[in-house]
Amino acid sequence: MNRTIFILLFPLLVNSLLAKEIVVCTTCEVTNIQEAINRANAHDAIIIKAGTYLENNITIDKPLVIKGEQGAIVDGQSKDGIFLVAADSVTISGLTINNVGRSHTKDNAGIKTLNVRHFLFENNTFNNPFFAFHIQKSKRGVIRDNIIHGNAIDEFDSGNGIHMWHCSNIEVLDNKVDHMRDGIYFEFVKHSKVEGNESRFNIRYGLHFMFSNNDEYTHNLFENNGAGVAVMFSKYIFMKNNTFRLNWGSASYGLLLKEIYDAEIKHNTFEKNTIGISADGSTRVNVEENDFINNGWAIKFLGACYSNKFLRNNFVSNSFGIAYKGTLNSNIFDKNFWSEYVGYDLNHDGTGDVPFRPVKLFSYVVNKTPETIVLLRSLFVDIINFSEKVSPIFTPDALKDEHPSMKRIAW
Amino acid sequence: MLKILKYSFFDLMRSRWSYIYFFFYLILGYVLFFLNNDVSKAVITLLNIIIVLTPLIGTIFGVMYYYSSREFTELLLSQPLKRSTIFIGQYLGVALSLSLSLVIGLGIPFVAYGVMRSGAIWDFTSLLVTGSFLTFIFVALAYNIALSFNDKIKGFGFAILMWLFMAVVYDGIIMLLMMKYQDYPLDKFALGAMMFNPIDLSRVLILLKLDISALLGYTGAVFQQFFGTSMGMVISMAVLSLWVLIPVWRIRRVAGKKDF
């Protein structure tokens, strides 16, 4: 049995043993990456030694492993794209890729793929890329441990850190992206995973989903972005254990849900965002066991939200709590912890005996007439909030948490 | 004038009420820090207290001092002294002693808990500055009212009404107006309305200093510009100064003509 397996696998083994290594360095026989690729056979390895290589449009048209040693820098001199991957099973690792050319007509990228499978891009560093990764119509790839530093200033002439279009089964793991337009951008991407990334100081979104279904993103950090994460026109998205922090600006939010169906939002932390979650047309979204701490608004409903569930979340010191427009539409708030809750618990079962109404009157007023926000923290506002709490007239009567938790929920 | 200022000042400094006022702030500051050690959070809590309390205390003290020192004032008036000297001196004495109670009363716990080392020093300073401004404004307004009414009860009632109007009713009217005319562009009106009430103005001024101001900028470009740049700071400060100067000018005018 063992022998047959060996015989069957032998050709493969030999093949891999036969793979040769081509070394590129400034004083070697091969001084140019493109030349090395042209010389290589499929499944060869190309080792790039320390040095700066001024190259553009390096086309990889066969399965290769391209490995940069410490100090290997490929510089595009802001002229054009750098790597174009046009073959399956390509690995690019350990390179520093600098200065991709900006363009208004072409999507120049540090590494661009078109129609390929089984790629692995890891441990690369990008400085000043227009796009760092531009992955088109590709499948089953891994993008891992890359560091991307952009210098985006305006939305219209900057690119995304990791940009994907029409892809499936891609894993984006442990990358660090800052100062790009969108940190990570998904458009028509299916069955993919975004995990352990840090997306900071991006001028638009930390992570941006468009028309992408069945994806999950977990354990990511989104900090100081124009807005944290936008999930638009997508179904079956799982969002777990992410941190949305300091997305704090005049029109900023931690998480934007727009036309979302059947999503799961669990164990996330929303801290110090102007709006924690801004929901516009979301249906059957389960928001469970999240922390909303020190946000302007914890959750803002803009309309057309149906059958969403908010269970066992912690709402702590948010200036406005929840903003709500229109009728209740079978959205449910239950068993959450509210730091403003002043009810009592006579039977000591951990659940407050009077329901909590999370929409304050002032929040309702501001929602209707935004300019009244100048009255924030005025004594009058405190008085009307109090009287509304005692006997609700304006705020939706049915919007309440019947079983508010007395203690902060541990998850 | 300095002599009268000094007299009024020390007269008040010796009085029980100044001490109570001083100890109230002292204890308040300590309790706030005892409950949460976070300086910037304490500043926010203090904001709520200061914008309500300093005007109230200023108003009551101003009216009370005017009526209770009335006989002494009449005595002074018989001396060869300028009227403006007498009244401005008294006014400054009251306002200064109240501000001093505020600044020292709150200053001691803050210094003790290390505000100097924390980043909240500027928030705290602006809190004290606006608190003092409010004291000066409301003592001046109270003096204006007291000068206009010889009847003690009437003057007192009007002063309290004025405080109630500024602290609560004004905001209510503004809110109702804004809700009624919500179809119109309101941002300039909203900012303008804040300028006509010193309590609102000080609240805005302190909010500007806190990161909560980003929430205010949410509404539109005019707010963004006002709350996001130093323009808001400069304008608010200038208007607050006007709020001191105009009532003081009226004290001089009315006191100069009044028949005692």
GROMACS .gro file of C-alpha atoms in nm, chain B residues 1-100:
model
  100
  412MET     CA    1  -1.311  10.289   4.323
  413LEU     CA    2  -1.041  10.053   4.442
  414LYS     CA    3  -1.122  10.138   4.801
  415ILE     CA    4  -1.490  10.057   4.754
  416LEU     CA    5  -1.401   9.742   4.564
  417LYS     CA    6  -1.172   9.643   4.847
  418TYR     CA    7  -1.436   9.715   5.105
  419SER     CA    8  -1.707   9.516   4.923
  420PHE     CA    9  -1.466   9.237   4.853
  421PHE     CA   10  -1.352   9.194   5.211
  422ASP     CA   11  -1.701   9.244   5.341
  423LEU     CA   12  -1.813   8.948   5.131
  424MET     CA   13  -1.501   8.749   5.201
  425ARG     CA   14  -1.581   8.772   5.569
  426SER     CA   15  -1.940   8.663   5.518
  427ARG     CA   16  -2.058   8.314   5.588
  428TRP     CA   17  -2.207   8.266   5.244
  429SER     CA   18  -1.879   8.305   5.061
  430TYR     CA   19  -1.735   8.032   5.277
  431ILE     CA   20  -2.029   7.806   5.213
  432TYR     CA   21  -1.997   7.868   4.842
  433PHE     CA   22  -1.624   7.803   4.855
  434PHE     CA   23  -1.657   7.485   5.057
  435PHE     CA   24  -1.936   7.365   4.833
  436TYR     CA   25  -1.705   7.372   4.530
  437LEU     CA   26  -1.419   7.230   4.730
  438ILE     CA   27  -1.624   6.932   4.842
  439LEU     CA   28  -1.782   6.892   4.500
  440GLY     CA   29  -1.440   6.875   4.337
  441TYR     CA   30  -1.310   6.621   4.588
  442VAL     CA   31  -1.621   6.404   4.565
  443LEU     CA   32  -1.607   6.402   4.187
  444PHE     CA   33  -1.250   6.281   4.195
  445PHE     CA   34  -1.322   6.037   4.465
  446LEU     CA   35  -1.598   5.883   4.254
  447ASN     CA   36  -1.405   5.872   3.928
  448ASN     CA   37  -1.040   5.938   3.897
  449ASP     CA   38  -1.071   6.052   3.538
  450VAL     CA   39  -1.006   6.425   3.512
  451SER     CA   40  -1.175   6.473   3.175
  452LYS     CA   41  -1.491   6.302   3.293
  453ALA     CA   42  -1.496   6.519   3.601
  454VAL     CA   43  -1.477   6.822   3.373
  455ILE     CA   44  -1.792   6.713   3.191
  456THR     CA   45  -1.982   6.660   3.515
  457LEU     CA   46  -1.865   6.997   3.639
  458LEU     CA   47  -1.982   7.156   3.317
  459ASN     CA   48  -2.337   7.053   3.394
  460ILE     CA   49  -2.312   7.195   3.743
  461ILE     CA   50  -2.132   7.516   3.662
  462ILE     CA   51  -2.355   7.636   3.381
  463VAL     CA   52  -2.659   7.608   3.604
  464LEU     CA   53  -2.520   7.698   3.941
  465THR     CA   54  -2.282   7.990   3.884
  466PRO     CA   55  -2.554   8.201   3.718
  467LEU     CA   56  -2.799   8.119   3.996
  468ILE     CA   57  -2.557   8.201   4.274
  469GLY     CA   58  -2.437   8.511   4.088
  470THR     CA   59  -2.792   8.635   4.047
  471ILE     CA   60  -2.896   8.575   4.407
  472PHE     CA   61  -2.576   8.718   4.555
  473GLY     CA   62  -2.589   9.021   4.330
  474VAL     CA   63  -2.946   9.108   4.421
  475MET     CA   64  -2.899   9.027   4.788
  476TYR     CA   65  -2.584   9.234   4.821
  477TYR     CA   66  -2.740   9.533   4.650
  478TYR     CA   67  -3.043   9.539   4.875
  479SER     CA   68  -2.863   9.460   5.197
  480SER     CA   69  -2.593   9.722   5.146
  481ARG     CA   70  -2.845   9.980   5.035
  482GLU     CA   71  -2.811  10.196   5.344
  483PHE     CA   72  -2.435  10.192   5.325
  484THR     CA   73  -2.461  10.282   4.956
  485GLU     CA   74  -2.680  10.577   5.044
  486LEU     CA   75  -2.422  10.685   5.297
  487LEU     CA   76  -2.152  10.664   5.033
  488LEU     CA   77  -2.365  10.862   4.792
  489SER     CA   78  -2.363  11.154   5.032
  490GLN     CA   79  -1.985  11.164   5.010
  491PRO     CA   80  -1.800  11.342   4.731
  492LEU     CA   81  -1.763  11.027   4.524
  493LYS     CA   82  -1.852  10.954   4.163
  494ARG     CA   83  -2.161  10.735   4.135
  495SER     CA   84  -2.008  10.507   3.878
  496THR     CA   85  -1.716  10.454   4.116
  497ILE     CA   86  -1.945  10.341   4.394
  498PHE     CA   87  -2.157  10.101   4.193
  499ILE     CA   88  -1.887   9.956   3.970
  500GLY     CA   89  -1.670   9.912   4.278
  501GLN     CA   90  -1.944   9.722   4.458
  502TYR     CA   91  -2.020   9.517   4.150
  503LEU     CA   92  -1.658   9.419   4.101
  504GLY     CA   93  -1.628   9.333   4.467
  505VAL     CA   94  -1.918   9.090   4.454
  506ALA     CA   95  -1.823   8.937   4.120
  507LEU     CA   96  -1.457   8.900   4.214
  508SER     CA   97  -1.523   8.735   4.547
  509LEU     CA   98  -1.766   8.487   4.391
  510SER     CA   99  -1.526   8.404   4.109
  511LEU     CA  100  -1.249   8.360   4.360
   0.00000   0.00000   0.00000
